[in-house]
Every structure is written in C-alpha cells, then in structure tokens.
Amino acid sequence: MLVSGPDSTPRNTGRKPRKVSPLSFTHLSGINMFEPLDAAAWLLVPAFFIVSALITGGNMTMAFMGAAGIVLIMFLVGASIEVLIESIKDIRGLGTMVGFITNGPEALCLLVGLLAGDVLFAASTPLGSNVVNPLMLLSAGLLTGTMAAVSRTRPRYTLLCILCTALTAVSFFLAGLSMWLWLLVAAAVSFGFFFLRPPEPGVEHHGEEALPKAWLVPAGLVVIAAGYFLDPIVTFTAQHSQAPKGLIGFFVLATLTSWPEFKSTLSLLRRRRPLAAILNITVSNITNLWLAMAGVTTHYALGF
C-alpha cells in the first residue's frame, strides 16, 4: 500500500495500514506547545507580582503562588487553543479563523470580569491585547526571518489596522472620554477594517494533516474549566501583591492571553504564510474591540 514518509512522499511499503485512534497522543506530537520563549514569559509573570509586593509591602510568597497559578491556567488555555487551531488548519480562511479562536482567553477574562462586576478588569485584558499583539507579530517576524515578507504583504492595510485598533483600545482609558462615543468609534474602526480585510487564497496542502475534529471537545472543555478558576486566582494574587486588577489585566493577562496569537503567528510564518499571520493579528485586534464593546454595553445597559 502507499503511505507517506517523513518527506510526505508516498511510497509502497507492502504492509497493511495501522489503525490509530483519533484521540491518540501521537496526533499531538507535531504541536509545539512549549518552547524556550514560553519559559521566558512565565518567568516575567512571577517577577511582576513579586516586585509589586516588594514595592507595596505585600506578601511576596503568596503573590508568587498566585502568579504560578495564573501561569498554569493560561498555559492550559494556550495549549487548548493550539489544539483547536490544529484541528481546523485545513480550512479556507485560516488566518481569519485563527484570529477568532485565539481570542478565547480574552473572551474568558472578559466574562469573568463581568461576572465579578469589574468592568475595568473585564475590558482591560482584550484592550491590552491590542497593544501586545502587534509586538507579537514583530517578534515572530524577526525570529523566523520573515519580516521582509511580512512588510511586503498588504502593508497599508496592516499598518492602518494595527495602529487604529491599538489607539482605539488605549483611548478607552482616557479620562473624561464619553463611553458611548468610544463605542461608536470602536464600532466604526472594527467593522470597517473587518470588511476591508484582504481575501485569503484557497486551502494549501503542505503534506500536513489536521488534527482529528474529536480533539475540539476536550480542548474546549479545558478552556472552560480554566476560565472558571481564573478570576479567583487573579483576585488572590492582586490582594497579596497589592497590584491593581486593571493593571494586571492590561499588562500581565494581556501578554499571556496574546501568547496563543504569538505561537500561531510563528507557526504560520514558518509555513511561509505571511498573509494568514497578519490576518491572525489584525482580526484578533478587531475581535478584541468587539469583546470590549460587548462587555461595556452589557455592564452599563443591562447592569450585568
């Protein structure tokens, strides 16, 4: 029979095919869930809270324990997002779809913040991600040596979309700004750039099989379970480090929740798909504005 070798070239082995369970761990062997850059980011999180506790007179030991819990939860969320991406990587419009999926952590933080009645914390994570995401694209381009290709791919749309969505996110925190005016501006910016986004080419086959769709259910359940524990751990860490939850959401959780965007952007650029990588970031920024708009509207209009 014909099977694929390491170089994805069919060859005749003369052996019967071996059945592999769709939930076998071997299907996950090609997913890069951990790399040295992950460790660097995870070290910065405890450092942030320990320094905060040191400056404000908080409990450094408890702050470190809380920070470790945040890192663990966001790792689980990030790994689950990786699985979700690998399960749908063979569809058309991959960059746009990945941009939606990688906003799962931000959506969780928004929902947790709303349930806790803290609209600033709820909105700070997705809006903070709009500032972090462009840095993730720049870093991924430099690390993969594809920055030239990225800069040549729809440069006007990329630059304008990233700048406008980031500035719109930052403007949310300006003192004295009318919230309803901000909602109108955010709606115009987000919907305008979404409908103007460049079309992606058809599905390209690179000899890589997508993960079985059966992985979508357990990955989704892990995301939900991780989100359930997020707010209590953030509250615990904020209390002992005495760092404001809004600051935690904007800088710390925004960076961790943007980590799936970074890893998926790395993956797309390594596959020489700069347009998909760009759309991953720009659509993520657009979706973050939608999340913040939905959270603010729900909080003020419905008293959620």
Coordinates of C-alpha atoms in Angstrom, one line a residue:
M1 CA 0.0 0.0 0.0
L2 CA 1.0 3.7 -0.3
V3 CA 1.9 5.6 2.9
S4 CA 3.7 8.9 3.4
G5 CA 7.3 9.0 4.6
P6 CA 9.0 11.7 6.6
D7 CA 9.1 14.0 3.5
S8 CA 5.4 13.4 2.8
T9 CA 6.3 11.5 -0.4
P10 CA 4.1 8.4 -1.0
R11 CA 6.0 5.1 -1.0
N12 CA 5.0 1.5 -1.2
T13 CA 5.6 -0.5 2.0
G14 CA 3.6 -3.6 1.2
R15 CA 2.2 -3.5 4.8
K16 CA -1.3 -3.2 6.0
P17 CA -2.4 0.2 7.3
R18 CA -2.2 0.6 11.1
K19 CA -5.3 2.0 12.7
V20 CA -4.7 4.9 15.0
S21 CA -7.3 6.2 17.5
P22 CA -8.4 9.7 16.6
L23 CA -7.6 10.7 20.2
S24 CA -4.2 9.1 20.3
F25 CA -1.5 11.3 21.8
T26 CA 0.7 10.7 18.7
H27 CA -1.6 13.1 16.9
L28 CA -0.3 15.8 19.2
S29 CA 3.3 15.2 18.6
G30 CA 3.6 17.8 15.9
I31 CA 2.1 20.6 18.0
N32 CA 4.7 22.9 19.6
M33 CA 3.1 23.6 23.0
F34 CA 6.3 24.6 24.7
E35 CA 9.5 26.4 23.7
P36 CA 12.1 28.5 25.5
L37 CA 10.2 31.7 24.8
D38 CA 7.3 30.3 26.9
A39 CA 9.6 29.9 29.8
A40 CA 10.8 33.5 29.4
A41 CA 7.3 34.8 29.5
W42 CA 6.3 32.7 32.5
L43 CA 9.3 33.9 34.5
L44 CA 8.3 37.5 33.9
V45 CA 4.8 37.0 35.4
P46 CA 6.1 36.0 38.9
A47 CA 8.7 38.7 38.7
F48 CA 5.9 41.3 38.1
F49 CA 3.9 40.3 41.1
I50 CA 6.9 39.8 43.4
V51 CA 8.2 43.3 42.6
S52 CA 4.8 44.7 43.1
A53 CA 4.5 43.0 46.5
L54 CA 8.0 44.2 47.4
I55 CA 7.2 47.8 46.5
T56 CA 3.8 47.9 48.1
G57 CA 4.6 45.8 51.2
G58 CA 2.5 42.8 50.1
N59 CA 3.1 39.1 50.8
M60 CA 5.8 38.0 48.3
T61 CA 5.3 34.3 49.0
M62 CA 1.6 34.3 48.4
A63 CA 2.0 36.6 45.4
F64 CA 4.4 34.1 43.9
M65 CA 2.0 31.2 44.5
G66 CA -0.8 33.2 42.9
A67 CA 1.4 34.1 39.9
A68 CA 2.2 30.4 39.4
G69 CA -1.5 29.6 39.4
I70 CA -2.1 32.3 36.7
V71 CA 0.7 30.9 34.6
L72 CA -0.6 27.3 34.9
I73 CA -4.1 28.4 33.9
M74 CA -3.0 30.4 30.9
F75 CA -0.7 27.6 29.8
L76 CA -3.7 25.2 29.8
V77 CA -5.7 27.8 27.8
G78 CA -2.9 28.4 25.4
A79 CA -2.3 24.7 24.8
S80 CA -6.0 24.1 24.3
I81 CA -6.1 26.9 21.7
E82 CA -3.2 25.3 19.9
V83 CA -5.2 22.1 19.7
L84 CA -8.2 23.9 18.4
I85 CA -6.1 25.6 15.7
E86 CA -4.5 22.3 14.6
S87 CA -8.0 20.8 14.3
I88 CA -9.1 23.4 11.7
K89 CA -5.9 24.3 10.0
D90 CA -7.1 22.7 6.7
I91 CA -10.0 25.1 6.2
R92 CA -10.1 28.1 3.9
G93 CA -9.5 31.5 5.5
L94 CA -7.2 30.0 8.2
G95 CA -5.8 33.4 9.3
T96 CA -9.2 34.9 9.9
M97 CA -10.4 31.8 11.8
V98 CA -7.3 31.6 13.9
G99 CA -7.7 35.3 14.7
F100 CA -11.2 34.5 16.2
I101 CA -10.1 31.3 18.0
T102 CA -7.0 32.8 19.7
N103 CA -9.3 35.4 21.3
G104 CA -10.7 32.6 23.5
P105 CA -8.6 33.6 26.6
E106 CA -9.6 37.3 26.2
A107 CA -13.2 36.3 26.0
L108 CA -12.8 34.2 29.2
C109 CA -11.2 37.1 31.0
L110 CA -14.0 39.4 29.8
L111 CA -16.7 37.1 31.0
V112 CA -15.0 36.5 34.4
G113 CA -14.6 40.2 34.9
L114 CA -18.3 40.9 34.1
L115 CA -19.5 38.2 36.5
A116 CA -17.3 39.7 39.2
G117 CA -18.9 43.2 38.4
D118 CA -15.5 44.7 37.5
V119 CA -15.9 46.2 34.0
L120 CA -12.4 47.8 34.1
F121 CA -10.8 44.3 34.6
A122 CA -13.2 42.8 32.1
A123 CA -12.3 45.3 29.3
S124 CA -8.6 45.7 30.2
T125 CA -7.5 42.3 29.0
P126 CA -8.8 42.3 25.4
L127 CA -7.9 46.0 25.0
G128 CA -4.4 45.4 26.4
S129 CA -4.0 42.6 23.9
N130 CA -4.4 45.1 21.1
V131 CA -1.2 46.8 22.2
V132 CA 0.6 43.5 22.8
N133 CA -0.5 41.7 19.6
P134 CA 1.5 43.9 17.2
L135 CA 4.6 43.3 19.2
M136 CA 3.9 39.6 18.9
L137 CA 3.8 39.9 15.1
L138 CA 7.0 41.9 15.0
S139 CA 8.8 39.4 17.3
A140 CA 7.5 36.4 15.3
G141 CA 8.7 38.1 12.0
L142 CA 12.2 38.7 13.5
L143 CA 12.5 35.2 15.0
T144 CA 11.5 33.5 11.8
G145 CA 13.5 35.8 9.5
T146 CA 10.3 36.6 7.5
M147 CA 10.0 40.3 8.5
A148 CA 10.7 41.4 4.9
A149 CA 7.9 39.2 3.6
V150 CA 5.5 40.5 6.3
S151 CA 6.3 44.1 5.5
R152 CA 5.6 43.5 1.8
T153 CA 2.2 41.8 2.4
R154 CA -0.6 44.3 2.3
P155 CA 1.5 46.9 4.2
R156 CA -1.1 49.8 4.1
Y157 CA -3.9 47.7 5.5
T158 CA -1.7 46.0 8.1
L159 CA -0.2 49.3 9.4
L160 CA -3.5 51.2 9.5
C161 CA -5.5 48.4 11.1
I162 CA -2.9 47.7 13.8
L163 CA -2.5 51.4 14.6
C164 CA -6.2 52.3 14.6
T165 CA -7.2 49.2 16.7
A166 CA -4.4 49.8 19.2
L167 CA -5.2 53.5 19.5
T168 CA -8.9 52.8 19.9
A169 CA -8.1 50.4 22.7
V170 CA -5.8 52.9 24.5
S171 CA -8.4 55.6 24.2
F172 CA -10.8 53.6 26.3
F173 CA -8.7 54.5 29.4
L174 CA -8.5 58.3 28.7
A175 CA -10.1 60.3 31.5
G176 CA -13.3 62.1 30.6
L177 CA -14.0 60.2 27.4
S178 CA -17.7 59.5 26.8
M179 CA -18.2 55.8 26.9
W180 CA -20.9 55.9 24.3
L181 CA -18.7 58.0 22.0
W182 CA -16.0 55.4 22.4
L183 CA -18.4 52.6 21.5
L184 CA -19.3 54.5 18.2
V185 CA -15.6 55.0 17.3
A186 CA -14.8 51.4 18.2
A187 CA -17.7 50.1 16.1
A188 CA -16.6 52.2 13.1
V189 CA -13.0 51.1 13.3
S190 CA -13.6 47.4 14.0
F191 CA -16.3 46.8 11.4
G192 CA -14.6 49.0 8.8
F193 CA -11.3 47.1 8.9
F194 CA -13.0 43.7 9.2
F195 CA -14.9 44.2 5.9
L196 CA -11.9 45.7 4.2
R197 CA -9.5 42.8 5.2
P198 CA -7.8 41.2 2.2
P199 CA -9.1 37.9 1.0
E200 CA -7.1 34.8 1.7
P201 CA -6.2 32.3 -1.0
G202 CA -7.7 28.8 -1.1
V203 CA -6.6 26.0 1.1
E204 CA -3.0 25.0 0.6
H205 CA -1.9 21.4 1.3
H206 CA 1.7 21.1 2.6
G207 CA 1.6 17.4 3.4
E208 CA 0.4 18.1 7.0
E209 CA -2.8 16.5 8.3
A210 CA -5.1 18.4 10.5
L211 CA -5.8 17.1 14.0
P212 CA -8.9 15.0 14.2
K213 CA -12.0 17.1 15.0
A214 CA -12.6 14.9 18.0
W215 CA -10.0 17.0 19.8
L216 CA -12.2 20.0 19.6
V217 CA -14.4 18.9 22.5
P218 CA -11.8 18.1 25.2
A219 CA -9.8 21.3 24.2
G220 CA -13.0 23.4 24.6
L221 CA -13.7 21.8 28.0
V222 CA -10.2 22.7 29.2
V223 CA -10.7 26.3 28.2
I224 CA -14.0 26.5 30.0
A225 CA -12.6 24.8 33.2
A226 CA -9.5 27.1 33.2
G227 CA -11.7 30.2 32.8
Y228 CA -13.7 29.1 35.8
F229 CA -10.7 29.3 38.1
L230 CA -9.2 32.4 36.5
D231 CA -10.9 35.2 38.5
P232 CA -10.4 33.7 42.0
I233 CA -6.7 33.3 41.3
V234 CA -6.3 36.8 39.9
T235 CA -8.1 38.2 42.9
F236 CA -5.9 36.2 45.3
T237 CA -2.8 37.4 43.5
A238 CA -3.9 41.0 43.3
Q239 CA -4.7 41.0 47.1
H240 CA -1.3 39.7 48.1
S241 CA 0.8 41.6 45.6
Q242 CA -1.4 44.7 46.0
A243 CA -1.3 45.3 42.3
P244 CA -4.5 46.8 40.8
K245 CA -6.6 44.3 38.9
G246 CA -6.9 46.7 35.9
L247 CA -3.1 46.8 35.7
I248 CA -2.9 43.1 35.9
G249 CA -5.4 42.7 33.1
F250 CA -3.8 45.3 30.8
F251 CA -0.2 44.2 31.1
V252 CA 0.0 40.7 32.6
L253 CA -3.1 38.8 31.3
A254 CA -3.0 40.7 28.0
T255 CA 0.5 39.3 27.4
L256 CA -0.4 35.8 28.5
T257 CA -3.7 35.8 26.5
S258 CA -1.8 37.0 23.5
W259 CA 0.6 34.1 23.7
P260 CA -1.6 31.9 21.5
E261 CA -1.5 34.6 18.8
F262 CA 2.3 34.7 19.1
K263 CA 2.7 30.9 18.7
S264 CA 0.2 30.6 15.9
T265 CA 1.8 33.5 14.1
L266 CA 5.2 31.8 14.5
S267 CA 3.7 28.7 13.0
L268 CA 2.1 30.5 10.1
L269 CA 5.3 32.4 9.3
R270 CA 7.3 29.2 9.4
R271 CA 5.0 27.8 6.8
R272 CA 5.6 30.9 4.7
R273 CA 2.0 32.2 5.0
P274 CA 2.5 35.9 5.9
L275 CA -1.0 37.0 4.9
A276 CA -2.5 34.4 7.2
A277 CA -0.2 35.5 10.0
I278 CA -1.1 39.2 9.5
L279 CA -4.8 38.4 9.5
N280 CA -4.4 36.4 12.6
I281 CA -3.2 39.5 14.4
T282 CA -5.5 42.1 12.8
V283 CA -8.6 40.0 13.1
S284 CA -7.6 39.3 16.7
N285 CA -7.3 43.1 17.4
I286 CA -10.7 43.6 15.7
T287 CA -12.3 40.9 17.8
N288 CA -10.8 42.3 21.0
L289 CA -12.6 45.6 20.3
W290 CA -15.9 43.6 19.8
L291 CA -15.3 41.9 23.1
A292 CA -14.7 45.1 24.9
M293 CA -17.7 46.7 23.2
A294 CA -19.9 43.8 24.2
G295 CA -18.7 43.9 27.8
V296 CA -19.1 47.6 28.3
T297 CA -22.6 47.6 26.7
T298 CA -23.7 44.6 28.8
H299 CA -22.3 46.2 32.0
Y300 CA -23.9 49.6 31.6
A301 CA -27.0 48.9 29.7
L302 CA -28.1 45.7 31.4
G303 CA -26.4 46.0 34.8
F304 CA -24.7 42.6 34.3

